[in-house]
CSV table of C-alpha atoms in Angstrom, one decimal:
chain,number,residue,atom,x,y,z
A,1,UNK,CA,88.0,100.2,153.7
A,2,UNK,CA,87.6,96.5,154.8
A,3,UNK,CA,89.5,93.6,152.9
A,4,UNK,CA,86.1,92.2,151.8
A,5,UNK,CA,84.7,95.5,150.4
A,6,UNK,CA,88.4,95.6,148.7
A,7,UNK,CA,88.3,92.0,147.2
A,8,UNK,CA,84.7,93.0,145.9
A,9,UNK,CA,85.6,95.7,144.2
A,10,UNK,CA,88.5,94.1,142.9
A,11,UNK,CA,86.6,91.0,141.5
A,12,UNK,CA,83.9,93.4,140.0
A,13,UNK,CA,87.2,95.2,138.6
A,14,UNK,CA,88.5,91.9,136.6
A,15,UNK,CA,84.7,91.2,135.5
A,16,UNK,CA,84.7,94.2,133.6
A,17,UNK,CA,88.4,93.7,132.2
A,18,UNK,CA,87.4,90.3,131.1
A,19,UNK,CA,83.9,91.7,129.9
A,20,UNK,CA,85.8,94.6,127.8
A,21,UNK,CA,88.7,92.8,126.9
A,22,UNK,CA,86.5,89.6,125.4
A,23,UNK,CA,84.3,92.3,123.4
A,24,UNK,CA,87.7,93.7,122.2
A,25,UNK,CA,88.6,90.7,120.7
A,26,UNK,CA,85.4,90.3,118.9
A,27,UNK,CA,85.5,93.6,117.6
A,28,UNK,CA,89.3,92.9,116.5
A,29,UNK,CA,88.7,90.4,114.8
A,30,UNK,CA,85.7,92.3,112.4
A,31,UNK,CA,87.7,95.2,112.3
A,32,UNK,CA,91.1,93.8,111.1
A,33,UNK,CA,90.1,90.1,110.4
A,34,UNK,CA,86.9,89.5,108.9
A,35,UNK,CA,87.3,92.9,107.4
A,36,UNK,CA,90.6,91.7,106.2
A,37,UNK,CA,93.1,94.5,106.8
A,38,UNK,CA,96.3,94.2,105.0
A,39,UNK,CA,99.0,95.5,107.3
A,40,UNK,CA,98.1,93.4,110.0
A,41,UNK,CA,97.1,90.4,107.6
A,42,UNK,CA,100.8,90.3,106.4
A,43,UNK,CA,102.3,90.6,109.5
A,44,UNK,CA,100.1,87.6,111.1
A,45,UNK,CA,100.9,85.6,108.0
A,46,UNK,CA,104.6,86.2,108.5
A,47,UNK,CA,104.9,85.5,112.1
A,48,UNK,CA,102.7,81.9,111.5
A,49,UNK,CA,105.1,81.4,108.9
A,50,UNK,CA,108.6,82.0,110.7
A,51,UNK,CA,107.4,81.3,114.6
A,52,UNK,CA,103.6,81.1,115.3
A,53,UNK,CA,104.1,80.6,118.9
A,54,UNK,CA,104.8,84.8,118.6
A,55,UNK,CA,101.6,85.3,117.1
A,56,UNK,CA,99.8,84.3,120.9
A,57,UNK,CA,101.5,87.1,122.6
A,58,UNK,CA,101.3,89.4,119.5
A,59,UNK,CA,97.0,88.6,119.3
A,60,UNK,CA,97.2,89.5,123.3
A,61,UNK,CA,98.9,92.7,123.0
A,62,UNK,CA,96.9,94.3,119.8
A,63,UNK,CA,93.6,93.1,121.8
A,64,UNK,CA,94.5,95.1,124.4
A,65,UNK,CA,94.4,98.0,122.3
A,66,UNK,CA,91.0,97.4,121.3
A,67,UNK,CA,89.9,97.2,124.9
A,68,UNK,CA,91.2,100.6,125.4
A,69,UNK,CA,88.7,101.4,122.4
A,70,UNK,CA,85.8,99.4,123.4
A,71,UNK,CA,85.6,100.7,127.0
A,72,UNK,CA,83.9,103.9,126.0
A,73,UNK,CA,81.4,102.1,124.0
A,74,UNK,CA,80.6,100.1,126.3
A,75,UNK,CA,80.6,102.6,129.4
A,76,UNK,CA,77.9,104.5,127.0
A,77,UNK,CA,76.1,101.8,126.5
A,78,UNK,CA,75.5,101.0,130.3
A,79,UNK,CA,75.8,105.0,131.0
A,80,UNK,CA,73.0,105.9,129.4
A,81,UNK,CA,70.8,103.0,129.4
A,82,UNK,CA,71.2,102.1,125.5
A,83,UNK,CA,67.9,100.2,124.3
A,84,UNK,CA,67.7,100.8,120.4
A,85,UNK,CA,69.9,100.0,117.5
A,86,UNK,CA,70.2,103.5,116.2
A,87,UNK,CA,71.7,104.3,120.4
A,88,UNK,CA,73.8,101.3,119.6
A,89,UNK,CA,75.0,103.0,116.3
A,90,UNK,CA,75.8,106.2,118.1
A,91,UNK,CA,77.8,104.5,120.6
A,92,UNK,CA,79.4,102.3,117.6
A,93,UNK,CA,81.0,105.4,116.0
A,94,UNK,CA,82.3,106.5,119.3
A,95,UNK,CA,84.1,103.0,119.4
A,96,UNK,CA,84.9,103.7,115.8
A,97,UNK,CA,86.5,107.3,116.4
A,98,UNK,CA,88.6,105.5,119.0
A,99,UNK,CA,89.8,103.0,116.5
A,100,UNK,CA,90.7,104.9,113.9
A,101,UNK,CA,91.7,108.3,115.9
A,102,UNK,CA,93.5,107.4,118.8
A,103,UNK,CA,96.4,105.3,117.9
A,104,UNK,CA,96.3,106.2,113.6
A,105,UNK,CA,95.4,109.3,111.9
A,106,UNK,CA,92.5,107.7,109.3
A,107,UNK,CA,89.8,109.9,110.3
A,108,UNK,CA,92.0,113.2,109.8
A,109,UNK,CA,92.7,111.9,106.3
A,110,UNK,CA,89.8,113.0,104.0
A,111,UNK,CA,87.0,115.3,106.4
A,112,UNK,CA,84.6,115.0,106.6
A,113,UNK,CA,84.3,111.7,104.7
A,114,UNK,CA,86.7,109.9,107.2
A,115,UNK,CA,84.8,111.0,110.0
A,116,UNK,CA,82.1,108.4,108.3
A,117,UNK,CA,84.0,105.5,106.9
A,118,UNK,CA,85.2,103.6,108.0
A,119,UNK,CA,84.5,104.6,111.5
A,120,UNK,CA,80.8,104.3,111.3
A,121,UNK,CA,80.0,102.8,107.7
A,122,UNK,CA,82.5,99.6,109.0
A,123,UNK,CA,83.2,99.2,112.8
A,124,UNK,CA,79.9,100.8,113.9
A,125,UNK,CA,77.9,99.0,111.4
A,126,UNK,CA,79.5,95.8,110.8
A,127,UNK,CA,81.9,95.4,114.1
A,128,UNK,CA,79.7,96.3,116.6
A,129,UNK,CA,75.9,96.1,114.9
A,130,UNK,CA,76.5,92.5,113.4
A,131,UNK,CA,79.8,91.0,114.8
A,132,UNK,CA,79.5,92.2,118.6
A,133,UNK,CA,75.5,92.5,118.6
A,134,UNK,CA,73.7,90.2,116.3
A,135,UNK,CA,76.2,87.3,115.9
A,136,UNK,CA,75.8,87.5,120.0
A,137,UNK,CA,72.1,87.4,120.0
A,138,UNK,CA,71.3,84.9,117.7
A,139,UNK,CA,73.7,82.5,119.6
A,140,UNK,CA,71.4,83.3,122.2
A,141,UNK,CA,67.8,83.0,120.5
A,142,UNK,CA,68.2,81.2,117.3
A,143,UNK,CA,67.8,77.4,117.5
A,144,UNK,CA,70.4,74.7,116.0
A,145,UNK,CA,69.2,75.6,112.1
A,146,UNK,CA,69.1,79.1,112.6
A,147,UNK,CA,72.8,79.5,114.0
A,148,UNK,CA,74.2,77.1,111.7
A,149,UNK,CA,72.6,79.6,108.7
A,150,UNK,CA,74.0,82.5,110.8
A,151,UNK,CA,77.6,81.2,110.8
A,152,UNK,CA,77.5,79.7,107.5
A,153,UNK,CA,76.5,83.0,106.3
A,154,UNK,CA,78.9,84.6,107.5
A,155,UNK,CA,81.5,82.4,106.7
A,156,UNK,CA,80.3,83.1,102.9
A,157,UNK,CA,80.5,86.7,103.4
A,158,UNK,CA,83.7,86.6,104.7
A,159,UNK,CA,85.3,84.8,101.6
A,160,UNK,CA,84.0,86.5,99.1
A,161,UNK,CA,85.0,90.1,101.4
A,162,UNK,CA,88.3,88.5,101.3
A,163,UNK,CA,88.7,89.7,97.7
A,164,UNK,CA,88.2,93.7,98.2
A,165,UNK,CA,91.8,95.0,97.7
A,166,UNK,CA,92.7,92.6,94.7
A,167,UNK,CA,93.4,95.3,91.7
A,168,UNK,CA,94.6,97.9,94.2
A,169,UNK,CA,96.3,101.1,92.3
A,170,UNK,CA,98.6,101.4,95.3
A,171,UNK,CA,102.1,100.2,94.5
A,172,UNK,CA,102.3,98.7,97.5
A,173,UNK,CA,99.2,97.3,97.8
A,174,UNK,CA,99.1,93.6,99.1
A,175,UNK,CA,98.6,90.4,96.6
A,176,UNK,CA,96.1,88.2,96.6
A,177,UNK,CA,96.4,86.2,99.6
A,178,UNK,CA,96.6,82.2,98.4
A,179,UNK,CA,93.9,79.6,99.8
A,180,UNK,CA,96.6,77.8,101.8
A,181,UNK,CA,97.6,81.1,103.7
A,182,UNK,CA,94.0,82.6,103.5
A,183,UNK,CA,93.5,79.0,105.4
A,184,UNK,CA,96.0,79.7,107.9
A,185,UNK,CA,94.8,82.9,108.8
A,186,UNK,CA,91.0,82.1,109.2
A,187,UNK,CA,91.7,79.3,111.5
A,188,UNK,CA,93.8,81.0,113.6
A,189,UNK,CA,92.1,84.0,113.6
A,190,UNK,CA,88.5,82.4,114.3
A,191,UNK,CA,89.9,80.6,117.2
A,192,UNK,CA,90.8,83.5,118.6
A,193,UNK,CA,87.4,85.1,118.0
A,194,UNK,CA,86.0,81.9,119.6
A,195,UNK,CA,87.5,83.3,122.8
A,196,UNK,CA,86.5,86.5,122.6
A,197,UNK,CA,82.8,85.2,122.6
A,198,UNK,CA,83.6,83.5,125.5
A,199,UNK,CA,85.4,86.0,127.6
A,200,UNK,CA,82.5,88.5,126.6
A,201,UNK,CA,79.5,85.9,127.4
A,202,UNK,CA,81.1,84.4,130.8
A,203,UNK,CA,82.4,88.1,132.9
A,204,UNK,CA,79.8,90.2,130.6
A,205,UNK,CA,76.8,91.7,132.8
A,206,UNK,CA,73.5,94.0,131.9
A,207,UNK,CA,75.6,97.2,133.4
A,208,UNK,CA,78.9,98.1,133.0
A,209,UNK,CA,79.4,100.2,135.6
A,210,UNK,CA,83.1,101.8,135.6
A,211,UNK,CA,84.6,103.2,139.3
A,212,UNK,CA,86.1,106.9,139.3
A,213,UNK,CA,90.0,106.0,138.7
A,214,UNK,CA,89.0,103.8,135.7
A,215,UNK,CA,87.2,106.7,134.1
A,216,UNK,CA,90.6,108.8,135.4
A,217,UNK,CA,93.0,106.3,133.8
A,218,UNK,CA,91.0,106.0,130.3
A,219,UNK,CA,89.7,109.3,130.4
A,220,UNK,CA,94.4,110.7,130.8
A,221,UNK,CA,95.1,108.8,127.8
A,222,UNK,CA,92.5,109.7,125.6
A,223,UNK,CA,93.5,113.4,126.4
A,224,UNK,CA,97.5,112.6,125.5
A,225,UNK,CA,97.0,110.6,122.7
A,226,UNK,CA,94.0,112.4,121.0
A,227,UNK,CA,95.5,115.5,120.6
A,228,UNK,CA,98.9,113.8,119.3
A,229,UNK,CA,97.7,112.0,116.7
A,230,UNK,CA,94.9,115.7,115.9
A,231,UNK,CA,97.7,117.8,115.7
A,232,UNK,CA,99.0,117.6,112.3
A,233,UNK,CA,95.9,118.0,110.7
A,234,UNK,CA,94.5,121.2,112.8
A,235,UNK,CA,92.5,123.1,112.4
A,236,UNK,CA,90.1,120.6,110.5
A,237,UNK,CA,90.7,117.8,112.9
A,238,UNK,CA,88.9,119.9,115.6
A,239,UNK,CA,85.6,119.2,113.6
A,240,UNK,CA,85.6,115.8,115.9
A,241,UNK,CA,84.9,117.7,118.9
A,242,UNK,CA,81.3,119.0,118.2
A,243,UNK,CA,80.6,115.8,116.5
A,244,UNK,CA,81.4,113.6,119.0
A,245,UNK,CA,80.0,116.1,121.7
A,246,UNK,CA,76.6,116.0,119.9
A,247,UNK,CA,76.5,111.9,120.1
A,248,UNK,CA,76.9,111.9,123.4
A,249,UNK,CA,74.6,114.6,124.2
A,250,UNK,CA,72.2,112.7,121.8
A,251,UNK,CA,73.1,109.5,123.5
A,252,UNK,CA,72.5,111.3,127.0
A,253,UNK,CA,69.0,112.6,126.1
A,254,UNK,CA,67.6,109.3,125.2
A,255,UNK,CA,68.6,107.4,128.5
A,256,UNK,CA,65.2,107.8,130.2
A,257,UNK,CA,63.5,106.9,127.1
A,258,UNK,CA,61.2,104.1,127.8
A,259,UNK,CA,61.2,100.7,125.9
A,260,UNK,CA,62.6,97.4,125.0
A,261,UNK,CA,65.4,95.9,126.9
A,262,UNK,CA,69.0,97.7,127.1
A,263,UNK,CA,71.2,96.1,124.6
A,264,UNK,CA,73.2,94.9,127.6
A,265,UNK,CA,70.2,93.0,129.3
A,266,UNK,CA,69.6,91.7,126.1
A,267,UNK,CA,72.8,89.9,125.7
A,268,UNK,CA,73.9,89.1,129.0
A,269,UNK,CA,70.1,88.5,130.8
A,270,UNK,CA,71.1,84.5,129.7
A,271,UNK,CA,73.6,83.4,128.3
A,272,UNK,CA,74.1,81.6,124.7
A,273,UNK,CA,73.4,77.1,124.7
A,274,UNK,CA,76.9,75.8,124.5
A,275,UNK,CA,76.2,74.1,121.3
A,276,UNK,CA,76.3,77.6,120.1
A,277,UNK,CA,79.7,77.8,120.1
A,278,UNK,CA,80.5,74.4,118.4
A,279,UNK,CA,79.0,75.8,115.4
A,280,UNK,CA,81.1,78.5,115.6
A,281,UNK,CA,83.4,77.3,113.7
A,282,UNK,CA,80.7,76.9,110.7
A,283,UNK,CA,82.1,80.6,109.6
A,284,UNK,CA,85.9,79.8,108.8
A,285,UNK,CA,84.9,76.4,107.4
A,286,UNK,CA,82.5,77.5,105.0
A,287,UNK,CA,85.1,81.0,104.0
A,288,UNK,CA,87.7,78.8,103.5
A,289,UNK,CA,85.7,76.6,100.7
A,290,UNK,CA,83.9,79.8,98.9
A,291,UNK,CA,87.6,81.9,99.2
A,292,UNK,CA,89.3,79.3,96.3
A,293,UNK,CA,86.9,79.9,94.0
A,294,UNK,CA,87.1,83.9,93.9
A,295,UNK,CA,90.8,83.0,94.2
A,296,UNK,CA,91.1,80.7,91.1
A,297,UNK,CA,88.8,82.5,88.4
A,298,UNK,CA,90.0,86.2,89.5
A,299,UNK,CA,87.1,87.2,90.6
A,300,UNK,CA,86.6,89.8,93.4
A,301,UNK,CA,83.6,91.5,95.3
A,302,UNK,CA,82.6,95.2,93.9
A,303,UNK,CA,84.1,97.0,96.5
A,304,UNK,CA,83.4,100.4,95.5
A,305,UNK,CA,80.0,100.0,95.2
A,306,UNK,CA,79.6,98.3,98.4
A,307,UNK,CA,82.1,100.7,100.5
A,308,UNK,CA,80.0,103.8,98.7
A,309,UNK,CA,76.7,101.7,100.4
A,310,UNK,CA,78.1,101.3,103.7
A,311,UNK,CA,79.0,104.7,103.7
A,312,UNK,CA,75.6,106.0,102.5
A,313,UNK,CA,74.2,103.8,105.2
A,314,UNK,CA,75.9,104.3,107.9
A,315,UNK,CA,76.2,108.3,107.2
A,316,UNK,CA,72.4,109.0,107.1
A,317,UNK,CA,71.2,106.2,109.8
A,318,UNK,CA,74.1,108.2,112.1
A,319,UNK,CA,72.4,112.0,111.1
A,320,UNK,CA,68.7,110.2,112.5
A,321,UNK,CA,70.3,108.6,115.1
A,322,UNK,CA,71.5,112.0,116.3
A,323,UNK,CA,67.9,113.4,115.8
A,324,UNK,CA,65.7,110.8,117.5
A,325,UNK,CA,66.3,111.6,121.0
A,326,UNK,CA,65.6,115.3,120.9
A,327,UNK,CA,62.4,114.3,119.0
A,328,UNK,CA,61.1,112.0,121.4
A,329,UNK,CA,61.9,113.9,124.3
A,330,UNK,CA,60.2,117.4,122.7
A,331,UNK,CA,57.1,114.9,122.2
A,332,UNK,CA,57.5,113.4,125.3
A,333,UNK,CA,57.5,117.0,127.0
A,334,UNK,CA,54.5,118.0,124.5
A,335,UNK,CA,52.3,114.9,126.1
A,336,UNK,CA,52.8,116.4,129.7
């Protein structure tokens, strides 16, 4: 092999780590962020609070994490020539399986119901569906007024979201977070998210097209760590084999399908205006002046009712996500 070809494929290499790694942020920051996890809420609000210069290397190292979860998703996507939303969802809950199955036993703990949430009714839905696809492509094809409603929105959502684990019957549940802190974080956090959408915008591309030793690599720790974090819960936890054998197989049957755009083309055919991104910051501006409010009269979201929706949503759009391709292609082979 010749230096050039070497450097190419070395060049194409860092592309896709920039591409993956800049979608892992984004889907970080939903997943733990926006979404407001508690563990790694507290531990970002203690390390601002004793040396914040350790929280740069700490966001580094966790997003790193998340690109070893996003690369399937995003392989799939390219793979198998992803055009609709309900192929995005599939390859959404393949992304969430990773996150919550790879590193942390969450999806073991209550099967079949963890299989769903929050792998698909959360990171499939709202991670990958609204933060990594929609936020992306109305940057791109909303004007000035319809991306400063979009972020603005969001922002809302996000303070009032903020509220979801006030009340908690665990003992050690985390308290309310204050506005000063809650401040801290959403600055810090949406910078960082800021990034992300620019990593993922400037070395994305329409394909994502992964050489042999990456698969290798990604493919040998998925098959040491997988079964590690399975074991304790066998035999139930082997119930994620079939289940995310069928998504694929339902992901593979609809690549020739004909129709729109991929949703790859779609967000990386152009890329978003630059005044895009200064409105970004629309989203933690407006969250940190709705959050005081829920703070100061007690008030918090109804989480039950919402997580119950997410998970009836995301549950029944996954079971006719899984169906669709087999249906088209069996009327597809009727019409020949």
């Amino acid at each position: 092999m010749c230096s050039s070809d070497l450097k190419q494929k070395l060049r194409a290499f860092l592309r896709r780590l920039g591409a993956a790694y800049g979608s892992a942020i984004i889907l970080m920051f939903f997943s733990e962020y926006f979404f407001l996890n508690e563990g790694p809420v507290e531990e970002l609000l203690t390390t601002l609070q004793s040396d914040p210069l350790l929280a740069v290397p700490a966001f580094v190292s966790f997003a790193g994490f998340y690109t070893l979860f996003t690369y399937p998703m995003l392989v799939l996507l390219s793979g198998f020539n992803v055009r609709t939303l309900s192929g995005l969802l599939l390859a959404g809950a393949v992304f969430g399986w990773a996150t919550e199955g790879l590193t942390i036993p969450v999806i073991y703990l209550a099967i079949p119901v963890s299989f769903s949430f929050p792998s698909i009714g959360w990171h499939a839905l709202i991670d990958v569906m609204a933060g990594w696809f929609f936020v992306r492509l109305g940057m791109r094809r909303f004007g000035v007024s319809g991306n400063a409603i979009m972020f603005i929105a969001l922002g809302a959502v996000w303070g009032m979201w903020a509220t979801w684990f006030w009340g908690g019957a665990e003992a050690d549940a985390m308290a309310p977070i204050n506005p000063e802190d809650f401040l801290l974080m959403v600055a810090v956090t949406s910078g960082f998210w800021l990034l992300g959408l620019v990593l993922a915008d400037r070395f994305g591309a329409a394909n994502f097209k992964v050489s042999k030793w990456e698969v290798g690599v990604i493919g040998l720790i998925y098959i040491v760590l997988a079964p590690v974090i399975a074991f304790p819960y066998l035999p139930l936890s082997l119930l994620i084999v079939p289940v995310v054998a069928l998504t694929i197989l339902a992901l593979w049957r609809g690549r020739n399908i004909e129709g729109n755009a991929t949703v790859l083309e779609r967000l990386h055919t152009s890329r978003p205006p630059w005044w895009s991104y200064v409105l970004v910051p629309l989203t933690p501006a407006t969250a940190v002046l709705v959050y005081p409010w829920f703070f100061e009269s007690n008030r918090r979201v109804p989480t039950d009712i919402i997580v119950q929706t997410l998970f009836l949503a995301g549950t029944l759009w996954f079971v006719v996500a899984l169906i669709i391709p087999f249906v088209q292609r069996s009327k597809s082979n009727e019409a020949q």
